[in-house]
mmCIF file of C-alpha atoms in Angstrom:
data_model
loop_
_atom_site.group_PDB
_atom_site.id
_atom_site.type_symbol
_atom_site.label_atom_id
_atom_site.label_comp_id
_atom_site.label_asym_id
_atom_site.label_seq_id
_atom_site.Cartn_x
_atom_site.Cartn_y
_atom_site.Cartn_z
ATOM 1 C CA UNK W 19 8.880 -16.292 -30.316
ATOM 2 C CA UNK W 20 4.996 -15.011 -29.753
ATOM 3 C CA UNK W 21 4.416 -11.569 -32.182
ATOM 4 C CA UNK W 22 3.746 -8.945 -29.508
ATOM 5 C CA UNK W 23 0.438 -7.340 -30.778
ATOM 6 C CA UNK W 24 -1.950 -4.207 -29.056
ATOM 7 C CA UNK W 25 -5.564 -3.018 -28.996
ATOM 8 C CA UNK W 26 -7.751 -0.456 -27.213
ATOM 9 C CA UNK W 27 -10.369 0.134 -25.569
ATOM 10 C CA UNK W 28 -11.883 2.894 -23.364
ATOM 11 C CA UNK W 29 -8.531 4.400 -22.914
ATOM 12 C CA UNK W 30 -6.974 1.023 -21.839
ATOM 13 C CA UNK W 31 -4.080 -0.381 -24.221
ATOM 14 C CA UNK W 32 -3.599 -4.278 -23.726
ATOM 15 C CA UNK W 33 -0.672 -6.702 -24.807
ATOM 16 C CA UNK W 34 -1.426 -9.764 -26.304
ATOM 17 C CA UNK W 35 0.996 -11.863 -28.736
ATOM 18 C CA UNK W 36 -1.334 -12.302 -31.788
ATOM 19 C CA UNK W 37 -4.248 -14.237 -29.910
ATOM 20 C CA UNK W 38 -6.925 -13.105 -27.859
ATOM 21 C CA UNK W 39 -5.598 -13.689 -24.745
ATOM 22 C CA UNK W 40 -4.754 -10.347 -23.217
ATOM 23 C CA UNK W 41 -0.676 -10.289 -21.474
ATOM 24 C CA UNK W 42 -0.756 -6.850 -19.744
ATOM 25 C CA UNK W 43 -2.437 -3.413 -19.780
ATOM 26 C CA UNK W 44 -2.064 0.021 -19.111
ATOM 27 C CA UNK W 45 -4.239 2.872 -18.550
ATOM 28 C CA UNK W 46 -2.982 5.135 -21.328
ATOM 29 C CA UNK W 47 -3.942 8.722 -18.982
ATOM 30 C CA UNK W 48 -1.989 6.769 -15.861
ATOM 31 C CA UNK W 49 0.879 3.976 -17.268
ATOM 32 C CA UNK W 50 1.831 3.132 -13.446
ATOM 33 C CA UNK W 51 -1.402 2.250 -12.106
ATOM 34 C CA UNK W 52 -2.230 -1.604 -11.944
ATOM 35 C CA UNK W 53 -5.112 -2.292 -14.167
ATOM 36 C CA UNK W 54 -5.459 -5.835 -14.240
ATOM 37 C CA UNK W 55 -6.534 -7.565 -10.560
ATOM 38 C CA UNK W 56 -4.467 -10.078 -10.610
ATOM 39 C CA UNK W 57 -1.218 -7.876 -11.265
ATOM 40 C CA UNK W 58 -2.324 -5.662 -8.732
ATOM 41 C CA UNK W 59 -2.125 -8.822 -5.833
ATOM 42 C CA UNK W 60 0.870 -9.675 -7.675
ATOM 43 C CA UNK W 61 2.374 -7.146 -5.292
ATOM 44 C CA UNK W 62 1.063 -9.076 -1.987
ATOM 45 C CA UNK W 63 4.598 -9.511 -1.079
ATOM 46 C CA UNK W 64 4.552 -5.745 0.184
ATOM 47 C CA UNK W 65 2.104 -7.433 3.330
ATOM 48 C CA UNK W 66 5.213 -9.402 4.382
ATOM 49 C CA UNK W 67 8.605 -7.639 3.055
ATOM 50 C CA UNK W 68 9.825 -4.198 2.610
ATOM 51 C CA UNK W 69 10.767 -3.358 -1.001
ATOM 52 C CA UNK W 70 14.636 -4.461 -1.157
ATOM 53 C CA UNK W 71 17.480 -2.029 -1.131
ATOM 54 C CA UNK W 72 21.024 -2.325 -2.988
ATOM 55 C CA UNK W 73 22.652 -4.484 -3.929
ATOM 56 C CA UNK W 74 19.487 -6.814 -3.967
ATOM 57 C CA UNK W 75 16.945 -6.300 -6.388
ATOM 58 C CA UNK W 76 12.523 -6.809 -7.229
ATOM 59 C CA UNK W 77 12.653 -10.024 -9.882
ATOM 60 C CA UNK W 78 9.841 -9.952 -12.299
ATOM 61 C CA UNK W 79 10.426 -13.163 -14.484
ATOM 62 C CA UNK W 80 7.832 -11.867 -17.276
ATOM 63 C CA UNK W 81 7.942 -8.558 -18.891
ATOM 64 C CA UNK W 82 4.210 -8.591 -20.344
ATOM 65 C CA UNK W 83 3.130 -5.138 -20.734
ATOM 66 C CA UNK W 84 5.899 -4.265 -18.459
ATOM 67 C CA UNK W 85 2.721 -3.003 -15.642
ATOM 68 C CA UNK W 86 4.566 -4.746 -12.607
ATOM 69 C CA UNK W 87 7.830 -3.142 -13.296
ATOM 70 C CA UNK W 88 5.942 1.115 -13.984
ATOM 71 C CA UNK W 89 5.009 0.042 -10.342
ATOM 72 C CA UNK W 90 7.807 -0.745 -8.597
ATOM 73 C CA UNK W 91 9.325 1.930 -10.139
ATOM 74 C CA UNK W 92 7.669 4.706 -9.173
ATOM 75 C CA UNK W 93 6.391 3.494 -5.358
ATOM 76 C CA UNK W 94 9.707 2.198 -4.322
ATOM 77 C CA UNK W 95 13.313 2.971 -4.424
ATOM 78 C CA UNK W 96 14.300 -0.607 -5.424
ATOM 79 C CA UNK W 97 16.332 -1.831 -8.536
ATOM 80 C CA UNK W 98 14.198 -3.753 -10.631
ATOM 81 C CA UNK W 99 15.441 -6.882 -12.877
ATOM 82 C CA UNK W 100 13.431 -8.021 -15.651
ATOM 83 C CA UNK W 101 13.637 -11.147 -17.805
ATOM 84 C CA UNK W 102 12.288 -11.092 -20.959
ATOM 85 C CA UNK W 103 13.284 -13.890 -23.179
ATOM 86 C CA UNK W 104 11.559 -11.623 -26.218
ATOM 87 C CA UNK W 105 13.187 -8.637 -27.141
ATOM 88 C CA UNK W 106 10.053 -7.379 -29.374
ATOM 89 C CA UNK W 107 7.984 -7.210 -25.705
ATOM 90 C CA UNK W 108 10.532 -4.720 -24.895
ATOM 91 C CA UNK W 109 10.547 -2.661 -27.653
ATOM 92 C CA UNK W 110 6.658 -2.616 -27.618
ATOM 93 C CA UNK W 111 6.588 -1.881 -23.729
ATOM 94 C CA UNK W 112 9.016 1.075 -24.247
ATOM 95 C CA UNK W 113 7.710 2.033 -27.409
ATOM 96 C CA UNK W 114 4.170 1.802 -26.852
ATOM 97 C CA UNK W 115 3.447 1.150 -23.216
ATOM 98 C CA UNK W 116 5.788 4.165 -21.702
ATOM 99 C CA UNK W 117 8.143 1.614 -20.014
ATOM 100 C CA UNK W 118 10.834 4.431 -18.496
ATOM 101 C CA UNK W 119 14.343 4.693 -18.920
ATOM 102 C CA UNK W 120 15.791 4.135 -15.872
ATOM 103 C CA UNK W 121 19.004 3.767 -14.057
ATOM 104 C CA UNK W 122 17.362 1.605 -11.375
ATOM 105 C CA UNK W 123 15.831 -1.145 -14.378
ATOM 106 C CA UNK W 124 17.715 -3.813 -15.994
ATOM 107 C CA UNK W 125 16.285 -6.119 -18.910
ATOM 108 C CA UNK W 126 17.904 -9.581 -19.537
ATOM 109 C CA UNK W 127 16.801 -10.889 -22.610
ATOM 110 C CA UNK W 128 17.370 -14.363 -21.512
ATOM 111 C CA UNK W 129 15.267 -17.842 -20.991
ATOM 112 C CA UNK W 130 13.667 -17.269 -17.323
ATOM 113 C CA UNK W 131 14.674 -21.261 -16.200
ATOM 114 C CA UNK W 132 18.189 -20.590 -17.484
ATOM 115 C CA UNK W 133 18.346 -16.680 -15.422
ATOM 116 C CA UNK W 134 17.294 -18.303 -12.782
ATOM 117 C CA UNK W 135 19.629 -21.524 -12.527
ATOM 118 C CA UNK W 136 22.878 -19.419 -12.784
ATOM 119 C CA UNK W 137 24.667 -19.125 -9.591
ATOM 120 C CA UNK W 138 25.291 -15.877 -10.065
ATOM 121 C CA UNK W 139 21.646 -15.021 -8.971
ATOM 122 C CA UNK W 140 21.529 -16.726 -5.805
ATOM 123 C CA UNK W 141 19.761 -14.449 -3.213
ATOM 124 C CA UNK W 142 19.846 -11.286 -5.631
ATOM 125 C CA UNK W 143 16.069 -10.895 -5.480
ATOM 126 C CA UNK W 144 14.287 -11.386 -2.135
ATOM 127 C CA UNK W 145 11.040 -10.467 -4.165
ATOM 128 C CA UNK W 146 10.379 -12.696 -7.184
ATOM 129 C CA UNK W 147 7.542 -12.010 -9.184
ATOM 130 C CA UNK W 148 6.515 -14.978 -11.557
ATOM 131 C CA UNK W 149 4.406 -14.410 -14.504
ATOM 132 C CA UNK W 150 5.292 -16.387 -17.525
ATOM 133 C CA UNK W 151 3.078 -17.411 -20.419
ATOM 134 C CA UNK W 152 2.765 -18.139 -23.962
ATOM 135 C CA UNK W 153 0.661 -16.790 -26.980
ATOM 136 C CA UNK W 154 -2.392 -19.959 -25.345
ATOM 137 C CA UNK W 155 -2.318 -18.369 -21.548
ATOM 138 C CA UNK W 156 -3.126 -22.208 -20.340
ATOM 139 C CA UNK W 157 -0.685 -22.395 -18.467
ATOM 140 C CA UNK W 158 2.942 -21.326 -16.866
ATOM 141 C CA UNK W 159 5.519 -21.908 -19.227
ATOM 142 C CA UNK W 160 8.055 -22.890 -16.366
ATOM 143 C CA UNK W 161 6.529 -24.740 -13.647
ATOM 144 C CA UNK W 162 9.303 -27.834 -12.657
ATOM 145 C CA UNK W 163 10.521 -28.554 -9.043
ATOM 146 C CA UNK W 164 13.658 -27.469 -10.088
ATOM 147 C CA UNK W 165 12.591 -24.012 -11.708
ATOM 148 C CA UNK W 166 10.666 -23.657 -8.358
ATOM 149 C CA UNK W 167 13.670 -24.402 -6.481
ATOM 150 C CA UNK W 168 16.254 -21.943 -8.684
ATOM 151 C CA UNK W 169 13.354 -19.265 -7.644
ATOM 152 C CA UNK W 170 14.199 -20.003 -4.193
ATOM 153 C CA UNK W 171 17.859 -20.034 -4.071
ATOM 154 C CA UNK W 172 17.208 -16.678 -5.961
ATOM 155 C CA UNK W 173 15.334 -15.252 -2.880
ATOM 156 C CA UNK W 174 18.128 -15.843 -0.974
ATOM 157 C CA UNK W 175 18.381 -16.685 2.964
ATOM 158 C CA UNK W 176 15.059 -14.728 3.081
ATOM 159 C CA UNK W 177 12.189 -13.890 0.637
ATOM 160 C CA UNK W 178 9.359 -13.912 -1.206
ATOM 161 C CA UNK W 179 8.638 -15.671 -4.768
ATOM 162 C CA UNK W 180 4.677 -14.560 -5.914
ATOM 163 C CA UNK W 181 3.236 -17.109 -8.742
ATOM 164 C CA UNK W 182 0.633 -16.144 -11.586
ATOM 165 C CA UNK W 183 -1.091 -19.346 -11.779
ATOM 166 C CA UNK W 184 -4.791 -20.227 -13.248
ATOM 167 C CA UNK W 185 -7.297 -21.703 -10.703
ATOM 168 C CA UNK W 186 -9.434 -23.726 -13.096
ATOM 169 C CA UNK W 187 -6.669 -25.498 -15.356
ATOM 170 C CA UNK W 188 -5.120 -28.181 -14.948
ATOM 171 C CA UNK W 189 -1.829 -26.606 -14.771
ATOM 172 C CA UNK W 190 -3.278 -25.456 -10.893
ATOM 173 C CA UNK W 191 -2.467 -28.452 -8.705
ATOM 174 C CA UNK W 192 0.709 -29.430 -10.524
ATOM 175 C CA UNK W 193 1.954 -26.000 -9.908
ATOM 176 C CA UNK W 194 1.073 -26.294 -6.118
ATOM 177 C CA UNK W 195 2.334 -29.460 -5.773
ATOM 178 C CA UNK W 196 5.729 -28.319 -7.437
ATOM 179 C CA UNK W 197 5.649 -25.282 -5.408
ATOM 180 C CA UNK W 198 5.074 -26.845 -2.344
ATOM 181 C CA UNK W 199 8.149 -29.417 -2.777
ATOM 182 C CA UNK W 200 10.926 -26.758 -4.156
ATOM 183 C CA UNK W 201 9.421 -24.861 -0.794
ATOM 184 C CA UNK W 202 9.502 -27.654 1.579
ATOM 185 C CA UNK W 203 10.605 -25.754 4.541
ATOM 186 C CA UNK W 204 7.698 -22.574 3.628
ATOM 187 C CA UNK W 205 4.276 -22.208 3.578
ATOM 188 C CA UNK W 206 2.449 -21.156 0.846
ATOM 189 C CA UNK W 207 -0.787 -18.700 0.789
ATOM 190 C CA UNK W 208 -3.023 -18.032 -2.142
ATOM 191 C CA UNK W 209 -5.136 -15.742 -2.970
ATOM 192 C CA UNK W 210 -8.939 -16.537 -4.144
ATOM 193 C CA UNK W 211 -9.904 -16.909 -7.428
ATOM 194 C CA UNK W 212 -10.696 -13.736 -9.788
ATOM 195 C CA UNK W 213 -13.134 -13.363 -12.398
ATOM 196 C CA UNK W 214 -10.390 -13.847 -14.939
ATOM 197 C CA UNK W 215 -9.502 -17.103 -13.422
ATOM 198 C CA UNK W 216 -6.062 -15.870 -11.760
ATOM 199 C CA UNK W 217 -4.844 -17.308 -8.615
ATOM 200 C CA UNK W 218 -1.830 -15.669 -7.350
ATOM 201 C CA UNK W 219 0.291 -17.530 -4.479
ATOM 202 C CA UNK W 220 3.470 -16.534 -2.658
ATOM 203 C CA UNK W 221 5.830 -18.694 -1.453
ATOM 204 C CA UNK W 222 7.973 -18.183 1.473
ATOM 205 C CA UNK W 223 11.693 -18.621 2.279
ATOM 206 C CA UNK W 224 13.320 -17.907 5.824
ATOM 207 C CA UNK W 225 9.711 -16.344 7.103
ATOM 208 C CA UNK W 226 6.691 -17.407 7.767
ATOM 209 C CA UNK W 227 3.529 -15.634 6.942
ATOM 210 C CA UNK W 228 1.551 -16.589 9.777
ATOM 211 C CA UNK W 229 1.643 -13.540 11.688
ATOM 212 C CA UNK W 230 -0.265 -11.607 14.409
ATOM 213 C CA UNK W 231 -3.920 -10.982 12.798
ATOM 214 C CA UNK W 232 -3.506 -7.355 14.308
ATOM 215 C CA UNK W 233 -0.119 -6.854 13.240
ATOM 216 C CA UNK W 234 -1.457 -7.654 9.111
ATOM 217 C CA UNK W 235 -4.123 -5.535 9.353
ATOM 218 C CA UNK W 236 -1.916 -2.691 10.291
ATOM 219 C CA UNK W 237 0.080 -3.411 7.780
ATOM 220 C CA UNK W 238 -1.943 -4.161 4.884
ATOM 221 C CA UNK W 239 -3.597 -0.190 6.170
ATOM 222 C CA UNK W 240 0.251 1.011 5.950
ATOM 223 C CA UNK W 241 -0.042 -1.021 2.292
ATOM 224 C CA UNK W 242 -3.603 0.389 1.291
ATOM 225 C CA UNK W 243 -2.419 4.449 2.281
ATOM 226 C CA UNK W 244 1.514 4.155 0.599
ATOM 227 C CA UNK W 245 0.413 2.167 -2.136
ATOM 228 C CA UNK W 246 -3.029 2.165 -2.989
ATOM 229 C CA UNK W 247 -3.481 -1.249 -3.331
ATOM 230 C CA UNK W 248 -6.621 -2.947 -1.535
ATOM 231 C CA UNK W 249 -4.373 -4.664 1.112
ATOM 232 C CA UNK W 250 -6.785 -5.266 3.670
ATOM 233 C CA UNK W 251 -9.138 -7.407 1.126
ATOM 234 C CA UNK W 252 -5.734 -9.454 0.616
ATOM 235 C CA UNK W 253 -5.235 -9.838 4.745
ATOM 236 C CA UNK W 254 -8.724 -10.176 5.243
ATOM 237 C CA UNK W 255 -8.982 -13.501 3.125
ATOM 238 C CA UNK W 256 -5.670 -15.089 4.585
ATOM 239 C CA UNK W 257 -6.566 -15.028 7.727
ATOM 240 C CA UNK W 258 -10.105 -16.705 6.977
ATOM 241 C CA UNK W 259 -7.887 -19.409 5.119
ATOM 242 C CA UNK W 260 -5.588 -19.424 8.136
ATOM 243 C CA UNK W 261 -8.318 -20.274 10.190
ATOM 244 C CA UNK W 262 -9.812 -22.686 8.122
ATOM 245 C CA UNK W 263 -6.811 -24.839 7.928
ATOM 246 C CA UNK W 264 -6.102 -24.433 12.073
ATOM 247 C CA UNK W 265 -9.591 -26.119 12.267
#
């Protein structure tokens, strides 16, 4: 298992596990805000699906610094299920990165392919948020057709799975290509490129993202005011791509 370790800087406190490569952040004066960029579009779903209500569940298949989960928790009223195959993350996230106790979060310290191939998960998360790496950060350390597909019989009859992937490896088109297959009857958008190399894409199931370009703008402004999240960046960009591909 990778050695969770921490540093800081300008009152920023970052995860990695004993390498360089940073796995989460938090701002130590305000743990639920979204720090890094690409965690923040990691919550792109919110454009297309409400947060979910009981008995269903948000999915984040990754604790990291545990940023994702603060969130969810304090801007929605959803439960939120975490799997963490490293029980050291968790201790450091609650020890050290002001993870909460709460009645609405559940940990399963448990391989994410093997969580998400149980039966007993199928459509308990129409949000799945995907975000799993080693101690390298090269690459997802789950990426098959049929990890893809588990994700989607996860999401249920309706959902959406969102994907931490890196643009400029070589892990990228793989990943799309195995997204696009376990998703045969979706579509998938992604985001463009950060700085930090991140691209982020969601996958659909039951829905289709190709909505009225009114209708997401008004949204991703509902998004922008509940959340604080720059929504309207996110819209703004799909439905340049959308066009692109019409053409």
């Amino acid at each position: 298992m990778d050695e969770p370790t921490l540093s800081e800087h300008e009152g920023i406190r970052y995860l990695h596990f004993n390498t360089e490569w940073i796995q989460g952040a938090m701002e130590i004066a305000e743990p639920a805000k979204l720090v890094l960029e690409y965690a923040a579009q990691m919550m792109a779903w919110l454009l297309f699906v409400p947060p979910p209500r009981e008995p269903q569940a948000i999915g984040v298949l990754g604790l990291g610094a545990g940023s994702l989960a603060r969130f969810c928790l304090k801007h929605t009223d959803s439960t939120v299920i975490a799997v963490e195959r490293n029980p050291a993350v968790t201790a450091i996230c609650q020890t050290w990165f002001k993870l909460p106790q709460s009645n609405r979060m559940w940990i399963a310290h448990e391989d994410a392919a093997h969580w998400v191939s149980d039966p007993v998960q199928r459509g308990l998360c129409p949000v799945l948020m995907v975000d799993l790496y080693d101690a390298q950060a090269q690459g997802p350390v789950c990426d098959s057709v049929e990890f893809y597909r588990d994700c989607r019989a996860v999401l249920g009859e309706r959902g959406v799975m969102v994907v931490n992937l890196f643009g400029n490896h070589d892990s990228f088109p793989r990943n799309m290509a195995n997204i696009e297959a376990a998703f045969e009857d979706g579509i998938a958008l992604v985001l463009p490129e950060i700085d930090a190399g991140n691209r982020i894409v969601l996958a659909f199931r039951g829905m289709s993202p190709q909505v009225d370009a009114q209708l997401l703008l008004a949204r991703a402004e509902e998004v922008e005011r509940q959340y604080g999240l720059p929504a309207r960046k996110w819209a703004r960009s799909w439905l340049g791509l959308t066009r692109d591909v019409q053409a």
